[in-house]
Coordinates of C-alpha atoms in Angstrom, one line a residue:
Chain A
M289 CA 19.6 -14.9 -27.8
E290 CA 21.4 -15.8 -24.9
F291 CA 19.4 -14.2 -21.3
V292 CA 21.9 -11.2 -19.8
P293 CA 20.7 -10.6 -16.2
N294 CA 20.1 -6.7 -15.5
I295 CA 20.9 -5.8 -12.3
I296 CA 20.7 -3.1 -10.5
G297 CA 23.5 -2.4 -7.5
F298 CA 22.4 0.0 -4.7
A299 CA 26.3 0.5 -3.6
C300 CA 27.8 2.5 -0.6
Q301 CA 30.2 5.1 -1.1
W302 CA 32.7 4.5 1.4
C303 CA 32.4 0.5 1.3
T304 CA 31.3 -1.2 -1.8
Y305 CA 31.4 1.1 -4.1
A306 CA 35.2 1.4 -3.4
G307 CA 35.0 -2.3 -3.1
A308 CA 33.9 -2.4 -7.1
D309 CA 36.3 0.2 -7.9
L310 CA 39.0 -1.8 -6.2
A311 CA 37.9 -4.9 -8.3
G312 CA 38.8 -3.1 -11.5
N313 CA 42.4 -1.8 -10.2
L314 CA 43.3 -5.5 -9.4
R315 CA 42.0 -6.8 -12.7
C316 CA 38.9 -8.8 -11.3
K317 CA 37.1 -10.3 -13.9
Y318 CA 33.4 -10.6 -13.3
P319 CA 30.3 -10.2 -15.8
P320 CA 28.7 -7.2 -17.0
T321 CA 25.6 -7.0 -15.8
V322 CA 25.6 -4.3 -12.8
K323 CA 24.5 -1.4 -12.9
L324 CA 26.3 0.1 -9.6
I325 CA 24.2 3.7 -8.0
K326 CA 26.6 5.4 -5.7
V327 CA 24.4 5.7 -2.5
P328 CA 25.8 8.0 0.7
C329 CA 24.9 5.0 3.0
S330 CA 23.1 1.8 2.2
G331 CA 20.9 2.9 5.2
R332 CA 19.9 5.8 2.7
V333 CA 18.4 2.8 0.1
K334 CA 14.2 3.1 0.7
P335 CA 12.6 -0.5 -0.2
E336 CA 10.9 2.2 -2.7
Y337 CA 13.9 2.0 -4.4
V338 CA 14.5 -1.9 -4.7
M339 CA 10.6 -1.9 -5.8
E340 CA 10.8 0.4 -8.0
A341 CA 13.7 -1.5 -9.6
L342 CA 12.3 -4.6 -10.2
A343 CA 9.1 -2.9 -10.9
N344 CA 10.5 -1.5 -14.0
G345 CA 12.2 -5.0 -15.1
A346 CA 15.3 -5.1 -13.4
D347 CA 15.9 -8.9 -13.5
G348 CA 17.8 -8.5 -9.8
V349 CA 19.0 -6.0 -7.4
L350 CA 22.2 -5.9 -4.8
V351 CA 22.2 -3.5 -1.9
G352 CA 26.2 -2.7 -0.4
G353 CA 26.9 -1.9 2.4
C354 CA 29.8 -2.2 5.1
H355 CA 30.7 -4.7 7.6
F356 CA 29.2 -3.6 10.7
G357 CA 31.0 -1.6 13.2
D358 CA 32.5 0.0 9.6
C359 CA 29.7 2.1 8.9
H360 CA 30.3 5.8 8.2
Y361 CA 27.8 7.2 9.9
K362 CA 27.8 4.6 13.0
D363 CA 24.5 2.8 12.6
G364 CA 23.3 2.8 9.0
N365 CA 24.0 -0.8 8.6
H366 CA 21.7 -2.2 11.2
K367 CA 19.3 -0.3 9.6
T368 CA 20.0 -1.7 6.2
K369 CA 19.9 -5.3 7.5
N370 CA 16.5 -4.6 9.7
R371 CA 14.7 -3.2 6.9
M372 CA 16.4 -5.0 3.6
D373 CA 16.3 -8.7 5.5
M374 CA 12.4 -7.5 6.0
L375 CA 11.8 -6.9 2.5
K376 CA 13.2 -10.0 1.3
V377 CA 10.5 -11.9 2.8
M378 CA 7.7 -9.0 1.9
L379 CA 8.7 -9.6 -1.8
G380 CA 8.2 -13.4 -1.6
D381 CA 4.9 -12.6 0.1
L382 CA 3.7 -10.3 -2.7
G383 CA 4.9 -13.8 -4.6
F384 CA 7.8 -12.3 -6.5
D385 CA 11.1 -14.8 -6.0
P386 CA 12.8 -13.4 -3.3
R387 CA 16.5 -14.6 -4.7
R388 CA 16.3 -11.8 -6.9
F389 CA 16.9 -9.6 -3.9
R390 CA 20.2 -9.4 -2.3
R391 CA 22.2 -7.4 0.9
E392 CA 25.4 -7.8 1.0
W393 CA 28.2 -6.4 2.9
I394 CA 31.2 -5.6 1.4
S395 CA 34.1 -3.3 2.4
G396 CA 36.7 -0.9 0.5
A397 CA 38.9 -3.9 1.0
E398 CA 37.0 -6.9 -0.5
G399 CA 37.1 -6.2 -4.4
K400 CA 37.3 -9.7 -5.0
K401 CA 33.9 -10.1 -3.0
F402 CA 32.5 -8.0 -5.0
A403 CA 33.4 -9.8 -7.9
E404 CA 32.2 -13.0 -6.7
V405 CA 29.3 -11.9 -5.6
I406 CA 28.2 -10.2 -9.3
T407 CA 29.2 -13.2 -10.5
D408 CA 27.4 -15.5 -8.4
F409 CA 24.8 -13.2 -8.7
T410 CA 24.8 -13.1 -12.1
A411 CA 24.8 -17.2 -12.9
E412 CA 22.1 -17.3 -10.6
L413 CA 19.8 -15.1 -12.1
I414 CA 20.3 -16.9 -15.5
E415 CA 19.0 -19.9 -13.6
L416 CA 15.8 -17.6 -13.0
G417 CA 15.5 -16.1 -16.3
P418 CA 14.3 -12.8 -17.0
N419 CA 12.0 -10.8 -14.6
P420 CA 8.0 -11.9 -14.5
L421 CA 7.3 -8.9 -15.3
K422 CA 9.2 -8.0 -18.4
G423 CA 7.9 -11.4 -20.1
G424 CA 10.1 -13.9 -18.0
K425 CA 8.5 -17.1 -16.3
Chain B
M197 CA -32.0 25.5 -6.3
A198 CA -29.9 26.3 -9.2
D199 CA -26.9 27.5 -7.0
K200 CA -26.8 24.8 -4.8
V201 CA -23.7 22.3 -5.2
K202 CA -25.0 18.9 -6.9
V203 CA -23.5 15.8 -5.5
G204 CA -23.2 12.2 -6.6
F205 CA -22.3 9.4 -4.9
L206 CA -21.1 5.9 -6.3
L207 CA -20.3 3.1 -4.6
L208 CA -17.7 0.6 -6.5
G209 CA -16.6 -2.9 -4.8
G210 CA -16.6 -1.5 -1.0
C211 CA -19.5 -2.1 2.1
A212 CA -20.8 1.6 1.8
G213 CA -19.0 2.6 5.3
C214 CA -17.8 5.8 3.5
E215 CA -21.7 6.6 3.0
M216 CA -22.6 5.4 6.4
S217 CA -20.1 8.2 7.7
V218 CA -21.9 11.3 5.3
V219 CA -25.0 9.7 7.0
D220 CA -23.4 10.1 10.5
L221 CA -23.1 14.0 10.0
S222 CA -26.7 14.1 10.5
E223 CA -28.0 17.4 12.3
K224 CA -24.5 18.9 10.1
L225 CA -25.6 17.1 7.2
V226 CA -29.6 18.5 7.4
D227 CA -27.7 22.0 7.5
A228 CA -25.0 21.1 4.6
L229 CA -28.4 19.9 2.5
A230 CA -29.2 23.7 2.0
H231 CA -26.3 23.8 -0.4
L232 CA -26.1 21.3 -1.7
E233 CA -28.2 18.5 -3.8
V234 CA -27.9 14.9 -4.1
V235 CA -28.5 14.0 -7.6
F236 CA -27.4 10.5 -7.7
W237 CA -26.4 8.1 -4.5
A238 CA -26.5 4.5 -5.9
P239 CA -26.3 1.3 -5.7
T240 CA -27.4 2.3 -1.9
A241 CA -29.1 5.1 -0.9
A242 CA -30.9 6.2 -3.5
D243 CA -33.2 5.2 -5.6
V244 CA -32.1 6.0 -9.1
K245 CA -30.5 3.6 -11.5
Y246 CA -26.9 3.8 -13.4
N247 CA -28.7 4.6 -16.9
D248 CA -29.9 7.5 -15.0
L249 CA -26.1 8.6 -14.6
E250 CA -25.2 7.6 -18.4
A251 CA -28.0 10.3 -19.4
M252 CA -26.8 12.9 -17.3
E253 CA -25.0 15.3 -19.4
D254 CA -21.5 15.3 -19.1
G255 CA -20.1 18.0 -16.5
F256 CA -23.5 17.8 -14.5
I257 CA -22.4 16.4 -11.6
D258 CA -20.3 19.4 -9.6
V259 CA -18.7 16.5 -6.9
A260 CA -18.7 13.0 -7.1
F261 CA -18.0 11.0 -4.6
V262 CA -16.5 7.6 -5.5
D263 CA -16.0 5.0 -2.6
G264 CA -14.5 1.1 -2.8
M265 CA -12.0 -0.4 -4.6
V266 CA -12.5 -1.6 -8.4
R267 CA -13.0 -5.1 -9.0
L268 CA -15.4 -5.5 -11.7
D269 CA -15.5 -4.9 -15.2
E270 CA -19.0 -2.8 -14.1
H271 CA -16.7 -0.9 -11.3
I272 CA -14.2 0.0 -14.1
H273 CA -17.6 0.8 -16.7
M274 CA -19.3 2.9 -13.9
A275 CA -16.0 5.5 -12.5
K276 CA -15.6 6.1 -16.5
V277 CA -19.2 6.9 -16.7
M278 CA -18.8 9.3 -12.8
R279 CA -15.6 10.8 -14.3
K280 CA -17.5 12.1 -17.1
K281 CA -20.5 13.5 -15.9
A282 CA -18.6 15.1 -12.8
K283 CA -16.3 18.0 -12.9
T284 CA -14.8 17.4 -9.3
L285 CA -14.7 13.8 -8.6
I286 CA -13.3 12.5 -5.0
A287 CA -11.7 8.9 -4.2
F288 CA -13.7 8.6 -1.2
G289 CA -11.9 6.0 2.0
V290 CA -9.1 3.9 1.9
C291 CA -10.3 1.9 -0.8
A292 CA -11.2 3.9 -3.8
A293 CA -7.5 5.7 -2.5
L294 CA -5.1 2.7 -2.1
G295 CA -7.8 -0.5 -2.7
G296 CA -8.5 -0.7 1.4
T297 CA -8.5 -4.6 2.9
A298 CA -9.5 -5.8 0.1
G299 CA -7.1 -5.1 -2.2
M300 CA -5.2 -8.2 -0.4
S301 CA -7.2 -10.6 -2.4
S302 CA -4.8 -9.4 -5.4
L303 CA -2.1 -11.6 -3.8
H304 CA -4.8 -14.9 -4.5
S305 CA -5.7 -16.3 -7.6
K306 CA -9.2 -16.2 -9.0
E307 CA -9.6 -19.7 -8.4
D308 CA -8.7 -19.0 -4.9
L309 CA -10.8 -16.6 -4.0
F310 CA -13.9 -18.4 -5.6
A311 CA -13.3 -22.2 -4.0
K312 CA -12.6 -20.1 -0.3
A313 CA -15.8 -18.1 -0.7
F314 CA -18.0 -20.8 -2.1
K315 CA -16.8 -24.0 -1.2
N316 CA -14.6 -24.0 1.4
T317 CA -15.3 -21.7 4.1
P318 CA -16.4 -24.1 7.5
T319 CA -20.3 -22.4 6.9
T320 CA -20.5 -23.1 3.4
D321 CA -23.8 -25.6 3.1
N322 CA -23.9 -26.3 -0.6
P323 CA -24.7 -30.2 -1.2
D324 CA -26.3 -29.6 -4.5
G325 CA -22.8 -27.5 -5.8
V326 CA -25.0 -24.2 -7.1
Y327 CA -22.1 -21.9 -7.9
P328 CA -22.5 -18.5 -9.4
Q329 CA -22.3 -18.1 -13.2
P330 CA -21.5 -15.5 -15.5
S331 CA -24.8 -16.0 -17.1
C332 CA -28.0 -17.4 -17.1
L333 CA -31.3 -18.2 -18.8
V334 CA -34.3 -17.4 -16.6
D335 CA -37.7 -18.3 -17.4
G336 CA -36.2 -19.6 -21.2
K337 CA -36.6 -15.1 -21.6
Y338 CA -34.8 -12.8 -19.1
D339 CA -30.9 -13.5 -20.3
L340 CA -29.3 -12.6 -16.9
T341 CA -25.1 -11.9 -16.8
L342 CA -23.1 -11.4 -14.1
P343 CA -20.2 -8.7 -13.8
V344 CA -17.0 -10.2 -14.8
Y345 CA -14.3 -10.8 -11.7
E346 CA -11.3 -8.6 -12.8
D347 CA -7.3 -11.0 -12.3
K348 CA -6.9 -7.7 -9.4
V349 CA -7.7 -5.1 -7.1
R350 CA -6.9 -1.7 -9.1
T351 CA -7.3 1.8 -7.5
L352 CA -9.8 4.3 -8.7
N353 CA -7.2 6.3 -9.7
Q354 CA -5.3 3.3 -11.9
I355 CA -8.6 3.8 -14.0
V356 CA -9.7 7.3 -14.1
D357 CA -8.5 10.6 -13.4
V358 CA -8.9 11.3 -9.4
D359 CA -9.0 14.9 -8.2
Y360 CA -8.8 14.6 -4.3
Y361 CA -8.6 11.4 -2.1
I362 CA -9.8 11.1 1.5
G363 CA -8.5 8.6 3.4
G364 CA -10.1 6.3 6.5
C365 CA -12.0 3.4 6.7
P366 CA -14.1 4.8 7.2
P367 CA -13.6 8.5 7.1
H368 CA -14.5 10.2 10.4
H369 CA -17.7 11.8 9.9
S370 CA -15.9 14.9 11.5
H371 CA -13.7 14.7 9.0
V372 CA -16.2 14.5 5.9
G373 CA -18.2 17.0 7.8
A374 CA -14.7 19.3 7.5
A375 CA -14.1 17.7 3.6
I376 CA -17.2 19.0 2.9
G377 CA -17.6 22.1 4.6
A378 CA -14.0 22.7 2.4
L379 CA -15.8 22.0 -0.7
L380 CA -18.7 24.7 -0.1
S381 CA -16.5 27.3 1.0
G382 CA -14.0 26.5 -2.2
Q383 CA -10.8 26.7 0.1
M384 CA -9.7 23.1 -1.8
P385 CA -6.0 22.1 -1.6
P386 CA -4.4 22.0 -5.1
K387 CA -5.5 19.0 -7.5
G388 CA -4.4 16.0 -6.6
S389 CA -4.3 15.8 -3.0
W390 CA -5.8 14.5 -0.2
I391 CA -7.8 16.2 1.9
T392 CA -6.4 16.0 5.2
N393 CA -5.7 18.3 8.4
G394 CA -1.8 17.1 7.8
K395 CA -1.3 15.7 10.8
A396 CA 0.6 12.4 11.8
V397 CA -1.5 9.9 13.8
C398 CA 1.0 10.4 16.5
D399 CA 0.9 14.0 16.3
V400 CA -3.2 13.4 17.4
C401 CA -2.4 10.3 19.8
D402 CA -2.6 11.3 23.2
R403 CA 0.0 8.6 24.5
N404 CA 2.8 10.6 22.2
P405 CA 6.1 10.9 24.9
A406 CA 6.8 13.8 23.0
K407 CA 4.2 15.5 24.2
K408 CA 4.7 14.3 27.9
G409 CA 8.6 15.2 27.6
D410 CA 9.2 12.3 28.0
N411 CA 13.2 11.7 27.8
L412 CA 12.3 8.2 26.5
S413 CA 10.6 9.3 23.6
R414 CA 13.8 8.1 21.3
A415 CA 13.7 4.9 22.7
M416 CA 13.8 1.8 20.0
V417 CA 11.5 -0.9 20.1
T418 CA 12.8 -4.0 22.5
K419 CA 10.4 -6.8 21.7
V420 CA 7.1 -7.7 19.2
L421 CA 3.5 -8.0 20.8
R422 CA 0.1 -8.8 19.0
T423 CA -2.9 -7.3 20.5
V424 CA -4.3 -10.7 21.7
D425 CA -0.1 -11.2 23.4
G426 CA -1.7 -9.0 26.4
T427 CA -3.4 -5.6 26.6
P428 CA -1.5 -2.2 26.0
D429 CA -0.9 0.4 29.0
T430 CA -3.7 2.6 28.0
D431 CA -1.3 6.0 28.5
I432 CA 2.0 4.5 27.2
C433 CA 2.9 4.8 23.5
L434 CA 1.7 1.2 21.7
L435 CA 5.4 1.3 20.1
Q436 CA 7.3 2.0 22.5
Q437 CA 5.3 -1.5 24.8
G438 CA 6.1 -3.6 21.5
Y439 CA 2.4 -3.3 19.4
I440 CA 3.4 -2.9 16.0
C441 CA 1.8 0.6 15.6
F442 CA 1.5 2.5 11.9
G443 CA 0.6 5.9 13.4
P444 CA 4.0 7.5 13.2
I445 CA 3.4 7.2 8.4
T446 CA 0.0 7.5 8.8
Q447 CA -2.8 10.5 8.3
G448 CA -4.5 11.7 11.6
D449 CA -7.9 12.9 10.2
C450 CA -9.4 10.1 12.4
G451 CA -8.3 12.0 15.6
G452 CA -6.4 8.7 17.1
S453 CA -9.8 6.4 17.1
C454 CA -8.0 3.4 17.2
L455 CA -5.5 4.4 19.8
N456 CA -8.1 5.6 22.0
V457 CA -9.5 2.4 22.2
N458 CA -6.3 0.5 22.9
I459 CA -5.6 -0.9 19.3
P460 CA -2.4 0.3 17.2
C461 CA -2.7 2.0 13.9
R462 CA -3.1 -0.1 10.5
G463 CA -3.5 2.8 8.3
C464 CA -6.1 3.0 6.8
G465 CA -6.1 7.0 6.9
G466 CA -3.5 6.7 4.5
P467 CA 0.5 8.4 4.3
I468 CA 1.2 11.3 5.4
P469 CA 2.1 13.5 2.2
G470 CA 5.6 12.9 0.8
I471 CA 4.7 9.3 1.0
E472 CA 4.5 7.4 -2.3
D473 CA 4.3 3.8 -1.5
Y474 CA 2.5 2.9 2.0
G475 CA 3.6 -0.2 2.6
A476 CA 7.8 0.0 1.9
Q477 CA 7.8 3.5 4.0
A478 CA 5.7 1.3 6.6
L479 CA 8.3 -1.9 6.7
S480 CA 11.1 1.3 6.3
S481 CA 10.4 3.0 9.4
I482 CA 9.1 0.3 11.6
A483 CA 12.2 -2.0 11.2
S484 CA 14.2 1.2 11.6
I485 CA 13.0 1.2 15.0
L486 CA 13.7 -2.2 15.9
K487 CA 16.3 -2.1 18.3
D488 CA 18.2 -4.7 16.2
D489 CA 17.5 -8.1 14.0
T490 CA 16.8 -10.6 17.2
V491 CA 13.3 -8.0 17.2
S492 CA 13.3 -7.7 13.7
A493 CA 13.3 -11.2 13.7
Q494 CA 10.3 -11.7 16.4
L495 CA 8.6 -9.4 14.5
M496 CA 8.4 -11.8 11.0
E497 CA 7.3 -14.8 13.3
K498 CA 4.7 -13.0 15.3
Y499 CA 3.3 -11.6 11.5
P500 CA 3.4 -14.4 9.0
N501 CA 3.1 -12.1 6.0
L502 CA 4.6 -8.9 6.1
A503 CA 2.4 -8.0 2.7
K504 CA -0.6 -8.3 3.9
F505 CA 1.2 -6.5 7.4
F506 CA 2.3 -3.4 5.8
Y507 CA -0.1 -2.9 2.9
R508 CA -3.0 -3.5 5.1
Y509 CA -4.9 -1.5 3.1
A510 CA -2.5 0.0 0.3
L511 CA -1.7 -3.1 -1.6
P512 CA -2.7 -2.2 -5.1
S513 CA -1.4 0.9 -4.8
G514 CA 2.3 -0.1 -4.5
T515 CA 4.9 0.6 -6.8
L516 CA 5.8 -3.4 -7.1
P517 CA 2.1 -5.1 -6.8
K518 CA 0.3 -2.6 -8.8
R519 CA 2.2 -3.6 -11.9
M520 CA 2.2 -7.5 -10.7

């Protein structure tokens, strides 16, 4: 059977989640691979959440937040950047392919960008194959 | 003597430093021995063998202190035996509780570790290539075997049910004393808890700016230094000086021992209550107080392996590492 990646997406309710909504309204086409979880702010996403998703077999994890300057809570996304960029490096140090984790800034007006990110991420994950923790390579 | 509390000590994969902390109680230990009877202490202090533990009836030991991480099949076997013989089992020290520094070896393959230990170290002098073998025959009649080396380090609670946890590498002897006092008085927290005073290292650290009414106490970290980059000022918070310290998220049962000698906390005390994954929380907490991404880039450059940095004592207990 063809491999369909399973992506867990943590989306900021002010930007990326609205962007996903707009992608639907614009009838953008993108693969049905992402399960979006709405969070108050991308700064709310703890590294544990990402690691828990990967540990439970998610093929990829996406954290989506607002562009700098747009954060509803002023500096939540700055914390996200520091944390998630370090987490990505740490995932590599743990022996996990860091390409399975992405941090993206997608605003509420960027429905098209949301669709593009998911399409691109899905293609990359198909190349990487299933999560090694559920029997992939 | 039947009213004495029977205690047992079992060392798995560790250095016996935790047991030294018990010995460090010195006179207090002598006083406590009026209420305690040590029925098993192996393989370190007492002349008892594993067979003696196996021969005990189930539940014979009231309180078992198990220290060290789990790496060999022998450790797994003995941990299971001890669980059967003990009414209460305590993961004693950070190795048993979270995996300890030896846990970082899980990031390397068995082959690499073997080569490093027996072939590649600069002090190795082994021209004949004599290496440990899983089994060997001595004098033609003694068939000797070595325990099997498992793929990765595990914490005690990944093998058996653990009643209480005590952090520290090793636990400070005053903390051990307090824990034994709590045991004897029967004032124990709910099963599954850490035995702790519930304070973070910052709470017991004299440098804490909040204790001095310092208005810089919420200042962000603007640079990253390692202890080799200079000598920290002994009065100012290490984080404010740029030395990354895990005091905010680590249990302070040590009384801030490392801070008292100008060394940043690396988290041997275990996570303060409410933290599930020490390394992930350490990353999250430290990243949040770095001023901007140039500082986080500096941190990543100064510490080339973030997994070993944030999970110094806790790698085998991590959400992701324990399933890998």
